[in-house]
Short mmCIF file of C-alpha atoms in Angstrom, two decimals:
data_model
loop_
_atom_site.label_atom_id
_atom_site.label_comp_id
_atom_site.label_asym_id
_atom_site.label_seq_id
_atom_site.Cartn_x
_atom_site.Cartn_y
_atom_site.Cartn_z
CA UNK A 145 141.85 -47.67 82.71
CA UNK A 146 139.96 -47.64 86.23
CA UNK A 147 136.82 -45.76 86.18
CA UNK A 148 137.25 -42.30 88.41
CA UNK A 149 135.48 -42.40 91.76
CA UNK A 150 133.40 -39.62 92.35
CA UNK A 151 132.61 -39.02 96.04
CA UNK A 152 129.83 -36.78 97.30
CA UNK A 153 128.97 -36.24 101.25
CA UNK A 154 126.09 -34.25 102.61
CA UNK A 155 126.61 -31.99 105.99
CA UNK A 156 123.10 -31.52 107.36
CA UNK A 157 123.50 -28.93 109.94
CA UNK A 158 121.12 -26.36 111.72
CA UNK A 159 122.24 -23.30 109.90
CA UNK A 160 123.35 -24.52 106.53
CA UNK A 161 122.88 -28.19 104.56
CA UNK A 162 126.03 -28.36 102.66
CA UNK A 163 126.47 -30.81 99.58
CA UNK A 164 130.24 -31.27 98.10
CA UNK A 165 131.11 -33.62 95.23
CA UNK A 166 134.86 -34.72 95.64
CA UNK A 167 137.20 -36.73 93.98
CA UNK A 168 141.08 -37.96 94.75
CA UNK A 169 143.41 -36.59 92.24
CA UNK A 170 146.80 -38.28 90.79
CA UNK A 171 148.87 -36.80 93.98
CA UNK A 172 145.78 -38.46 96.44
CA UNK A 173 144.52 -34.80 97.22
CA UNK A 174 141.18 -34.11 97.29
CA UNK A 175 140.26 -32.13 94.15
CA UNK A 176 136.40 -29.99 95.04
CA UNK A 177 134.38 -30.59 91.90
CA UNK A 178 131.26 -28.83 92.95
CA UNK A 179 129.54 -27.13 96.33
CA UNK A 180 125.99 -26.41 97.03
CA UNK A 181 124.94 -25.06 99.87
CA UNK A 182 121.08 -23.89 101.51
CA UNK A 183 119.79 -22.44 104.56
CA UNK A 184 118.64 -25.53 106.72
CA UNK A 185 114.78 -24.70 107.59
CA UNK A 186 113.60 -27.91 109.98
CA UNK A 187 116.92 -28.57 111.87
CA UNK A 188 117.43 -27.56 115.47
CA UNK A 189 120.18 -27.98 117.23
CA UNK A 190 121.17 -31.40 114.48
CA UNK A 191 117.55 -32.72 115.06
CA UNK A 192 115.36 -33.07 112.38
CA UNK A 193 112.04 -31.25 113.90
CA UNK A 194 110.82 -30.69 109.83
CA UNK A 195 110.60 -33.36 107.38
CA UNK A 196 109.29 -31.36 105.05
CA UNK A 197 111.26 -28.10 105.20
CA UNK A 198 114.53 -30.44 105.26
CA UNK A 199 113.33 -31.97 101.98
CA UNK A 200 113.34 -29.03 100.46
CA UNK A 201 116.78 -27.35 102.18
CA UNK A 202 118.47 -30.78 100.60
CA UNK A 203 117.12 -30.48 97.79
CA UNK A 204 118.44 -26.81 97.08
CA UNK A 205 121.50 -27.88 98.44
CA UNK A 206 122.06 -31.18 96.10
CA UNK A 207 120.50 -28.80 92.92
CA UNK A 208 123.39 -26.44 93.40
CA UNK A 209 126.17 -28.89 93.74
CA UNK A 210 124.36 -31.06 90.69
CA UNK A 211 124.92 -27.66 88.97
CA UNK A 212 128.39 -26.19 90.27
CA UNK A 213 130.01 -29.89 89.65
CA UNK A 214 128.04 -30.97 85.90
CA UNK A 215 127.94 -34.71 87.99
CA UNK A 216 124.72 -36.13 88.81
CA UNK A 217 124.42 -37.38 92.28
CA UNK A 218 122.99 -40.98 92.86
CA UNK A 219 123.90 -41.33 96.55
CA UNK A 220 125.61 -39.60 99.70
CA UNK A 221 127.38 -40.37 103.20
CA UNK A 222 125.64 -38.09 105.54
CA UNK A 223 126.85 -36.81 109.02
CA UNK A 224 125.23 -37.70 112.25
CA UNK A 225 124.94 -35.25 115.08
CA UNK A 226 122.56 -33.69 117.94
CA UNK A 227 122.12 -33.87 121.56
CA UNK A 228 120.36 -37.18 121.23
CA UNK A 229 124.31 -38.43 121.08
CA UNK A 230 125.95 -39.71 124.08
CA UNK A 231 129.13 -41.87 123.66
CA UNK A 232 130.33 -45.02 126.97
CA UNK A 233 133.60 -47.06 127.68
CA UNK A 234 132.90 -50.57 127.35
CA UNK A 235 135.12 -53.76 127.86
CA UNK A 236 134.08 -57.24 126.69
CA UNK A 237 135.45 -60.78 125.84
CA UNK A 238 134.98 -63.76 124.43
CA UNK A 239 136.96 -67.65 125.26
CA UNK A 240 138.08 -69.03 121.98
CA UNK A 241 137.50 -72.62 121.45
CA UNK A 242 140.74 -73.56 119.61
CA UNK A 243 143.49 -71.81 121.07
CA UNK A 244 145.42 -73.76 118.56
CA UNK A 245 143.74 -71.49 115.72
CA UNK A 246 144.73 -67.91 114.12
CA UNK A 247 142.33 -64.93 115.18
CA UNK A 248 140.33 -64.14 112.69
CA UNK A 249 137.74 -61.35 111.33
CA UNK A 250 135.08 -63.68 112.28
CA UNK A 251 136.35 -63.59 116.01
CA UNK A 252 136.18 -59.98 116.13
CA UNK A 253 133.05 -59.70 114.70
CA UNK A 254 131.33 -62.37 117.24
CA UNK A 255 133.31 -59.94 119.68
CA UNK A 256 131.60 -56.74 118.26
CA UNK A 257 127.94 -58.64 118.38
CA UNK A 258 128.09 -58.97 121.62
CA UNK A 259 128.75 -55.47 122.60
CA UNK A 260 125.84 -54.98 120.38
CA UNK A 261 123.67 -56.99 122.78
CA UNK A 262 124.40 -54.37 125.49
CA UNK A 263 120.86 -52.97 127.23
CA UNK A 264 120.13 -49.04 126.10
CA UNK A 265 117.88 -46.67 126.73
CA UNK A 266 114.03 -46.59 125.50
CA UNK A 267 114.39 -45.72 121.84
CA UNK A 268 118.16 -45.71 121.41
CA UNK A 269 120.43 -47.44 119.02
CA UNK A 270 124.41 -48.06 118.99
CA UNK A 271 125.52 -46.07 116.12
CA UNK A 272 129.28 -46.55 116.20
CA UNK A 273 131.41 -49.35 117.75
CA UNK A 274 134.90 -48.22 117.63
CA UNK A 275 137.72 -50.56 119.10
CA UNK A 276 140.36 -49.11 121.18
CA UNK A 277 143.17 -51.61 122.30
CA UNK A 278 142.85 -55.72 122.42
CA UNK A 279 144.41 -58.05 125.04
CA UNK A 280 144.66 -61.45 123.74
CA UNK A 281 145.26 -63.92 127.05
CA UNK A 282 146.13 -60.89 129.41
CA UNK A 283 148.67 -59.36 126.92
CA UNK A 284 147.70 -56.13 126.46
CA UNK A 285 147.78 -53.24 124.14
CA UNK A 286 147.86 -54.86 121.05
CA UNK A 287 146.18 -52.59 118.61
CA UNK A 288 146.13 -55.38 115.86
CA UNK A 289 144.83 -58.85 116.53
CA UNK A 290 144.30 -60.72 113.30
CA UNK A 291 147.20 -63.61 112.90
CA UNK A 292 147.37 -63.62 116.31
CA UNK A 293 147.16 -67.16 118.77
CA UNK A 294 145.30 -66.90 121.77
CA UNK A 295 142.22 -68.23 123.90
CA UNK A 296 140.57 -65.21 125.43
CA UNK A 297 140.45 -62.47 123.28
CA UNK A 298 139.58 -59.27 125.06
CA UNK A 299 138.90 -55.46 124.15
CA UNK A 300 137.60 -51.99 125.57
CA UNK A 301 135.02 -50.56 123.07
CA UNK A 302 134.02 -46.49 122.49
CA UNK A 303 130.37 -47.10 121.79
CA UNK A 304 128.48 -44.41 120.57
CA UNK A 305 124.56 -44.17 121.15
CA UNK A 306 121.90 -42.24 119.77
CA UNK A 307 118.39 -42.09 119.38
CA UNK A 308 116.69 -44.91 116.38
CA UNK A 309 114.05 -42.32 115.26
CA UNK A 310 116.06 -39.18 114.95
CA UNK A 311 118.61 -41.36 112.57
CA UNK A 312 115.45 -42.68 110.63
CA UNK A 313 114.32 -38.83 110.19
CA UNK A 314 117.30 -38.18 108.60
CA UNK A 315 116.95 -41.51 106.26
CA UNK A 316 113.52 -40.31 105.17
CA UNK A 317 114.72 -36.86 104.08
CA UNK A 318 117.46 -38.37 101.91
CA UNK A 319 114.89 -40.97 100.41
CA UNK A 320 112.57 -38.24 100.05
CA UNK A 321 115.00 -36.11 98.21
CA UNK A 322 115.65 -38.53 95.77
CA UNK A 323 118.71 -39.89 96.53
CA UNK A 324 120.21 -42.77 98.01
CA UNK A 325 121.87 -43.30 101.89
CA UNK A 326 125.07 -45.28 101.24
CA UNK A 327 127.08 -44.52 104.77
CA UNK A 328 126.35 -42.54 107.99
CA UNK A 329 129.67 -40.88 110.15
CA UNK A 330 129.23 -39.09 113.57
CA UNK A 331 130.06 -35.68 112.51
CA UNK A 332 133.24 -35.46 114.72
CA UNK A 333 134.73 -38.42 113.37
CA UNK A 334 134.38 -36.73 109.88
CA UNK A 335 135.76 -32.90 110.98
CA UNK A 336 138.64 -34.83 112.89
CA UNK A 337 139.33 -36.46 109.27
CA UNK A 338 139.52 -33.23 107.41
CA UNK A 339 141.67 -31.33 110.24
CA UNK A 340 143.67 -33.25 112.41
CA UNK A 341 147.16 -34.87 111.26
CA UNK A 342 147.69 -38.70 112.35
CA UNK A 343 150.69 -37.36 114.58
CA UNK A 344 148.01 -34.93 116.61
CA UNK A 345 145.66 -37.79 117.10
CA UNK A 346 148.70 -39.97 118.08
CA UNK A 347 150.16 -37.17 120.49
CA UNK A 348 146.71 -36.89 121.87
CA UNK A 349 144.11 -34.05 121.44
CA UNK A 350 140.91 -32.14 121.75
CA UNK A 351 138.60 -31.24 118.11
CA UNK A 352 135.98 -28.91 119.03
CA UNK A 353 133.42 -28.40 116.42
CA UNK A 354 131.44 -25.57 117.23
CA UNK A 355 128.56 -25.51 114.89
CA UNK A 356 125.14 -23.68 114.82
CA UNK A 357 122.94 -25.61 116.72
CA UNK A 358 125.71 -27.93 118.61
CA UNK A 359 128.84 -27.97 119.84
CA UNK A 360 130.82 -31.83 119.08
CA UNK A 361 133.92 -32.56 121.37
CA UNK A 362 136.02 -35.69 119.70
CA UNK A 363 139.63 -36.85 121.79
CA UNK A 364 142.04 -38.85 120.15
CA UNK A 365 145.01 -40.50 121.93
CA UNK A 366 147.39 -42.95 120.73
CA UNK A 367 146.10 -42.79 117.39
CA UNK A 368 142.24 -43.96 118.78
CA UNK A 369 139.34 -42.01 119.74
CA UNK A 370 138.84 -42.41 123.10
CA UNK A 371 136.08 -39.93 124.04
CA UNK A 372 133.23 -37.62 121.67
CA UNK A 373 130.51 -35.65 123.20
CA UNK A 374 127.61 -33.52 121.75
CA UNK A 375 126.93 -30.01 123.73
CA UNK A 376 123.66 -28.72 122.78
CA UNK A 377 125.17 -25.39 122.35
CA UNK A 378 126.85 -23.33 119.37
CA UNK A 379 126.66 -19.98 116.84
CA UNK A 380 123.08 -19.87 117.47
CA UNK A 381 122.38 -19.12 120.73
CA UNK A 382 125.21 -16.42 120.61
CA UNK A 383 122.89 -14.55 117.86
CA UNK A 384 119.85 -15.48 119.87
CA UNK A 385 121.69 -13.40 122.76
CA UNK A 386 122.97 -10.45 121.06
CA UNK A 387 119.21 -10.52 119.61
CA UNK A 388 117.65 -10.36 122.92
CA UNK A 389 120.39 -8.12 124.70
CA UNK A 390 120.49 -5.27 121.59
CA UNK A 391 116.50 -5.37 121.03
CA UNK A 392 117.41 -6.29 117.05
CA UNK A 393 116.02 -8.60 114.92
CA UNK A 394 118.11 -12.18 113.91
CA UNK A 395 119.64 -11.38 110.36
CA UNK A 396 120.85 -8.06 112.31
CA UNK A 397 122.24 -9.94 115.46
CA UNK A 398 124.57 -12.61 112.84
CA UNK A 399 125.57 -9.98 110.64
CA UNK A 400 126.78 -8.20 113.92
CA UNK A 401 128.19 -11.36 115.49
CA UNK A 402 130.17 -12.35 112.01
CA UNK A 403 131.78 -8.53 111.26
CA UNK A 404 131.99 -7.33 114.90
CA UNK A 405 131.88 -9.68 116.98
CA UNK A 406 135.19 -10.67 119.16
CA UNK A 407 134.84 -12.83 122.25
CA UNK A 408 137.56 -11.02 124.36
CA UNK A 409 135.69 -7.74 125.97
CA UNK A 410 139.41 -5.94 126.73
CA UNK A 411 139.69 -5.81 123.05
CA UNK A 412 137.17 -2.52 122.20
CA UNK A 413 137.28 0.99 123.42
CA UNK A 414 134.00 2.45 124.62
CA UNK A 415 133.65 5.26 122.02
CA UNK A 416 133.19 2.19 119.22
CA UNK A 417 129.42 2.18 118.38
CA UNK A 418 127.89 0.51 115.36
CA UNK A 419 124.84 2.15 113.97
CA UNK A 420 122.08 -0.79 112.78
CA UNK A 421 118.91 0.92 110.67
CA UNK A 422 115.91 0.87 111.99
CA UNK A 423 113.49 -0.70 111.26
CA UNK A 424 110.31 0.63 109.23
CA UNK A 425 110.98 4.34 109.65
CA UNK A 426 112.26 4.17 113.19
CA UNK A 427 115.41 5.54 114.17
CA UNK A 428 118.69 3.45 113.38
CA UNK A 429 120.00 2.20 116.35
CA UNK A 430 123.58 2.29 117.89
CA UNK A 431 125.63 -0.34 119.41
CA UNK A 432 128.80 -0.26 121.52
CA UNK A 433 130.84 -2.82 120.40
CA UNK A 434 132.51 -3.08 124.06
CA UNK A 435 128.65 -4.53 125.14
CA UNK A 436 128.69 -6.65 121.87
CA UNK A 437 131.59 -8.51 122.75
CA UNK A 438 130.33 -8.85 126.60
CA UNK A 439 127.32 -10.39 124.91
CA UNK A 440 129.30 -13.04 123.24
CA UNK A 441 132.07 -13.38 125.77
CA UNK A 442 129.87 -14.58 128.45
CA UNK A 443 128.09 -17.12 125.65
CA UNK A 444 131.23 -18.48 124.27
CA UNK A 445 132.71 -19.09 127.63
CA UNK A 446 129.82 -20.95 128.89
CA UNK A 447 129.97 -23.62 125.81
CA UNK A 448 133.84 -23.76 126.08
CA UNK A 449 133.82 -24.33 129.82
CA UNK A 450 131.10 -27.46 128.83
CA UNK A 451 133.65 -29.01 126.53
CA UNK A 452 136.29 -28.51 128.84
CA UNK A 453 134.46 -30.33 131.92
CA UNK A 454 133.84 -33.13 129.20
CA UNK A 455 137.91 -33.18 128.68
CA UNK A 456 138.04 -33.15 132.37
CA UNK A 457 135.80 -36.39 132.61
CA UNK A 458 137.84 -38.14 129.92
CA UNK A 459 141.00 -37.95 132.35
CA UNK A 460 143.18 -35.36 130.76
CA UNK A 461 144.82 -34.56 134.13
CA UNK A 462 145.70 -38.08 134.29
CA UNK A 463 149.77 -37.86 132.95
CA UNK A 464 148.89 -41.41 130.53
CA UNK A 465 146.05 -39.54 129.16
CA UNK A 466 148.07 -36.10 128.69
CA UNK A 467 146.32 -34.25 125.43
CA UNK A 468 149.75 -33.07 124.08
CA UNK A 469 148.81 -31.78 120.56
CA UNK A 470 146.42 -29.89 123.13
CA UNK A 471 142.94 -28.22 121.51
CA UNK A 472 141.66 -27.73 117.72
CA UNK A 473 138.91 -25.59 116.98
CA UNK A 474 136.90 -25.91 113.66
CA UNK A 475 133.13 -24.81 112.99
CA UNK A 476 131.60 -21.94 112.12
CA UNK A 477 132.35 -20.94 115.40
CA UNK A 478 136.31 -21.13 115.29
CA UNK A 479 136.03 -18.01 112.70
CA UNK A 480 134.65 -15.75 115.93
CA UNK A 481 137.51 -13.27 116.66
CA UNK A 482 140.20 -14.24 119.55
CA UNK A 483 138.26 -17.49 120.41
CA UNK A 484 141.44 -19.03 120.21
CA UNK A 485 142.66 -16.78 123.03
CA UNK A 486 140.42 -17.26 125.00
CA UNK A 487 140.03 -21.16 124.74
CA UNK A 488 143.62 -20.76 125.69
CA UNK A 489 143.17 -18.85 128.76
CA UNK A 490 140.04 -21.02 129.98
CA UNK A 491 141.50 -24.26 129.57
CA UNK A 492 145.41 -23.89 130.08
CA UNK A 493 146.22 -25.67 126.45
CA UNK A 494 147.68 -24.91 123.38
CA UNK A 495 145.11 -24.47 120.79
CA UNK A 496 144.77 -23.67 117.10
CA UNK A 497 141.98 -23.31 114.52
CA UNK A 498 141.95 -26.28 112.29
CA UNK A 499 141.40 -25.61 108.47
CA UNK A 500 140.77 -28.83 105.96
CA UNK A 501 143.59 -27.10 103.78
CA UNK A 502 145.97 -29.72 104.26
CA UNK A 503 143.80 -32.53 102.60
CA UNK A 504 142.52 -30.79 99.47
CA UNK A 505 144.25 -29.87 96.53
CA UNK A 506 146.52 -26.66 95.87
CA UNK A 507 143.71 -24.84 93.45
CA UNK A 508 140.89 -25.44 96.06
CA UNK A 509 138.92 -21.77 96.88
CA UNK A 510 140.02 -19.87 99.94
CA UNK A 511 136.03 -20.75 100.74
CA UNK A 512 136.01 -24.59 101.10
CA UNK A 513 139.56 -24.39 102.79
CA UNK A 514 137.52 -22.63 105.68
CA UNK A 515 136.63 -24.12 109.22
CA UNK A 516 132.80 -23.35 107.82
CA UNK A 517 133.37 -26.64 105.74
CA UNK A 518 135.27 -28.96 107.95
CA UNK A 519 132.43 -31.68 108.26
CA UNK A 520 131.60 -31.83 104.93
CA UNK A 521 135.14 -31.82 103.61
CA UNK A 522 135.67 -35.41 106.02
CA UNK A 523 132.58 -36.44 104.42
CA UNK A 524 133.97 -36.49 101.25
CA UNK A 525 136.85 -38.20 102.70
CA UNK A 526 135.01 -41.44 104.29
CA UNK A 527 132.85 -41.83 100.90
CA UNK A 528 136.31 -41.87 99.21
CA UNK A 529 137.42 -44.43 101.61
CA UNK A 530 134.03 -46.64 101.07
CA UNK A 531 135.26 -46.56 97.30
CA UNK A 532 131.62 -45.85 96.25
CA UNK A 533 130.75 -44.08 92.80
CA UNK A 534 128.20 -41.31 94.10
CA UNK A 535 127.30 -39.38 91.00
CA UNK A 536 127.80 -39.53 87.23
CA UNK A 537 128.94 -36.91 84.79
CA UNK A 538 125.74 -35.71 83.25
CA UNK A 539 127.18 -35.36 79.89
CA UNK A 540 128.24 -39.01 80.16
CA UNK A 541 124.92 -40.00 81.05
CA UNK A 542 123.35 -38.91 78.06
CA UNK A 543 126.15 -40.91 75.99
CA UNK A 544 125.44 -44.08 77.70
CA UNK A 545 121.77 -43.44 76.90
CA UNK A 546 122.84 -43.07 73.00
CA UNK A 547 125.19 -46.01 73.14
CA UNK A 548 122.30 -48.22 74.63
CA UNK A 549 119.99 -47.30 72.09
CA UNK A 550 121.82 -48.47 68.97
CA UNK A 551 120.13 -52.27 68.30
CA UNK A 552 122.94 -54.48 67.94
CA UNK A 553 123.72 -57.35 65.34
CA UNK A 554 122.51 -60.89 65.89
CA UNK A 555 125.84 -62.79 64.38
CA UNK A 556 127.95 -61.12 67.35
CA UNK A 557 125.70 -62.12 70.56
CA UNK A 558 128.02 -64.86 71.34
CA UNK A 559 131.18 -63.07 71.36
CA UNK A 560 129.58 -60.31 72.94
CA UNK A 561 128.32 -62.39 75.68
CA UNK A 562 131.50 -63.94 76.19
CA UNK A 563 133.46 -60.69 76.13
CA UNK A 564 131.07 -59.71 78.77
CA UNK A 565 132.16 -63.05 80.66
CA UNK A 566 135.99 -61.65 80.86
CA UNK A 567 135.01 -58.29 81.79
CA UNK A 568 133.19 -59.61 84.39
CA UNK A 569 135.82 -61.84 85.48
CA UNK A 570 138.51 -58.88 85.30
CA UNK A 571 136.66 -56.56 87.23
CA UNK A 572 137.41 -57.52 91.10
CA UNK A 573 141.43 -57.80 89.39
CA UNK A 574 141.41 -53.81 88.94
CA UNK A 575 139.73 -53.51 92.46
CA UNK A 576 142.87 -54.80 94.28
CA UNK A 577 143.67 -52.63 97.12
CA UNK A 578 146.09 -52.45 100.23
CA UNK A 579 145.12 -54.83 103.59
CA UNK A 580 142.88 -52.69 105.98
CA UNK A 581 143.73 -52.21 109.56
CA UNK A 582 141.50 -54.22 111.89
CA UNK A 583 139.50 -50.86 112.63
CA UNK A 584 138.96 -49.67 109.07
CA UNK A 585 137.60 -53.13 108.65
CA UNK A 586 134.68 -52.99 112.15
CA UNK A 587 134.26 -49.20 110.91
CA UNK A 588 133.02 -50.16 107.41
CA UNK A 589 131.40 -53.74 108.10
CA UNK A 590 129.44 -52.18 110.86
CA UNK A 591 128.21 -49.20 108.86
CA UNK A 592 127.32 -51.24 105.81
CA UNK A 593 125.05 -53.28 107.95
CA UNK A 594 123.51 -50.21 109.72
CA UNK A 595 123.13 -48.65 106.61
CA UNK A 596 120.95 -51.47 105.25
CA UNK A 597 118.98 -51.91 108.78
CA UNK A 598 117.70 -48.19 107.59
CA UNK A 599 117.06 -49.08 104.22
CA UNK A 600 115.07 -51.89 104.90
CA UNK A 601 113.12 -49.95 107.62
CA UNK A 602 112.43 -46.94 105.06
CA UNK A 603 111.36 -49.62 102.69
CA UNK A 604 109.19 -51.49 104.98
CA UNK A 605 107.71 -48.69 106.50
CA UNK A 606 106.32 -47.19 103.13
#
């Protein structure tokens, strides 16, 4: 019998550091086995600014899930996000020397190292190389190259950059935390996992993540990203204006924004005030919600109008590029009332609010199936498809510590060894698994060896 696989990814946002511990049940649903979650102190707007405070918010975070699940969790895949990330279209080539000869994974990933040669910024590092279509001697969109015959083999590339030491921050923290790094996702990739059906991404469409401290823009079309974006805006900076335009303090300003708050103004009559205490002794204070939602109207349609001039500069007008499945909203954000209305009226397409419903199992709490968990939900997803074993069942652990203590007898240690031998020998039998597309193959091979590049930095650098 195949050992379960128990799958744990870590959200590290600016408001909240989530922790989930996953695993795929016997209908391939994804079955929540535990949650923890903790206020993120020492993350603005998906920057690290706090090693310390971080440490600790994981920490909290990985306790509770530890806790909630009864698994022990050796290792995580974390999200990636900020305003240090900036994606760019790329095309490159390279001239085969034996036309004669099949494609192979090796040509593709000679192809891939050269994009990888491609002059950034000061202190930046290519994060993601995603592959959009190949053209193998001027034949074009062919979307899967391997078996293939041809000299020149050709592709366009979504490369996405970011900065080396605000990745390596987040490294540290995990090490710190006492847990292992075993992959990194850009966060939109992993919310466009947990909402988005392959025929949306196929049809072509808009995921707008709008978090606390950022706002992340992914477009699919034809089944391939083809565009992601990072607006330095989100939840926070709504609070931080209600704050400023009510004279009230923070927790008063999000408790406002989450049970009041609507981002269409025509909504609320004049005569419907809120009355907030005050505070030490002072009078409470009262609040027209008609002003409240002006507050966060103005806000809102600042970041959507953002996203949607990032749409605009993919090409959306262009009829090849049509978004069709039009806009999905997820985040925190998505939960604001009539956002979806007014995303609607701003940008002229069909939009809904994406839950991660559709991927998890039928006994899954109304909580996890919210927006709120999106990211971390596709997290859970991508460490399920790097087949890694993130935590143990603490219970079993102790067993195994039992087991290993008992000494055992002398007579058996050659049978023993060579029942090891055929285990051994078995084991990559079990592990047989279906052919991966071209793409699942540069996603994973890539990550593994960025993974490691971190590793060996946080290792050298101690």
């Amino acid at each position: 019998m195949e050992k379960e696989k128990i799958a744990v990814g870590l959200d590290i946002g600016t408001t909240k550091i989530v922790a989930m511990i996953g695993k795929k049940n016997e209908y391939g649903k994804l079955e929540i086995l535990g949650v923890g979650k903790s206020k993120s102190l020492g993350v603005a707007r998906g920057v690290v600014n706090n090693i310390t405070q971080t440490i600790q918010s994981i920490q909290q975070a990985i306790a509770e899930a530890e806790a909630d699940s009864g698994y022990r969790i050796k290792d995580v895949v974390v999200g990636i996000a900020g305003q240090h990330i900036r994606s760019i279209q790329h095309s490159d080539y390279i001239s085969r020397n034996n036309p004669e000869e099949v494609i192979g994974d090796k040509d593709i990933d000679l192809l891939i190292n050269q994009v990888h040669k491609l002059a950034m910024l000061p202190g930046e590092e290519i994060i993601h190389v995603l592959p959009q279509e190949f053209k193998i001697d001027g034949q074009s969109e062919i979307k899967e190259p391997i078996g293939m015959y041809g000299g020149r083999l050709e592709s366009s590339f979504h490369v996405v950059v970011g900065q080396a030491s605000s990745i390596r921050n987040v490294g540290r923290c995990i090490q710190s935390s006492g847990i292992e790094l075993s992959g990194l996702t850009l966060e939109p990739l992993a919310s466009a996992d947990a909402v988005l059906s392959q025929e949306e991404k196929e049809a072509g469409v808009a995921l707008i993540d709008i978090g606390g401290g950022t706002t992340d823009l992914a477009i699919f079309k034809d089944g391939i990203i083809r565009h992601t974006a990072v607006i330095p805006f989100g939840g926070n900076v709504i609070t931080e204006d209600i704050k400023e335009g009510c004279s009230i303090i923070e927790k008063q300003a999000e408790l406002l924004k989450v049970k009041f708050g609507s981002a269409w103004p025509g909504e609320n009559k004049d005569n419907e005030i809120v009355s907030i205490p005050g505070l030490r002794g002072r009078e409470p204070k009262e609040i027209s919600l008609k002003n409240l939602s002006k507050i966060i109207h103005a806000r809102v349609v600042e970041i959507i109008e953002q996203v949607f001039a990032e749409i605009k500069a993919y090409g959306h007008e262009d009829p090849r590029k049509k978004l069709i499945a039009g806009i999905v909203l997820t985040g925190g954000g998505a939960q604001l009332q009539h956002i979806k209305q007014l995303v609607e009226y701003i940008t002229g397409m069909d939009t809904r609010i994406g839950y991660p419903n559709e991927h998890l199992a039928g006994n899954s709490s109304e909580e996890i199936s919210s927006p709120l968990y999106a990211t971390a939900v596709g997290l859970v997803m991508n460490s399920i498809q790097n087949n890694t074993n993130s935590a143990v069942a603490i219970e079993a652990e102790k067993e195994v510590k039992v087991v290993y203590r008992q000494p055992e007898p002398q007579v058996q240690t050659q049978q023993y060894e060579e029942e090891v031998q055929v285990q051994e020998e078995e084991r990559p039998v079990a592990k047989a698994k279906e052919p991966e597309s071209t793409e699942t193959k540069i996603r994973k091979s890539f990550f593994d060896k960025y993974v490691d590049k971190i590793r060996d930095f946080l290792d050298n650098a101690e």
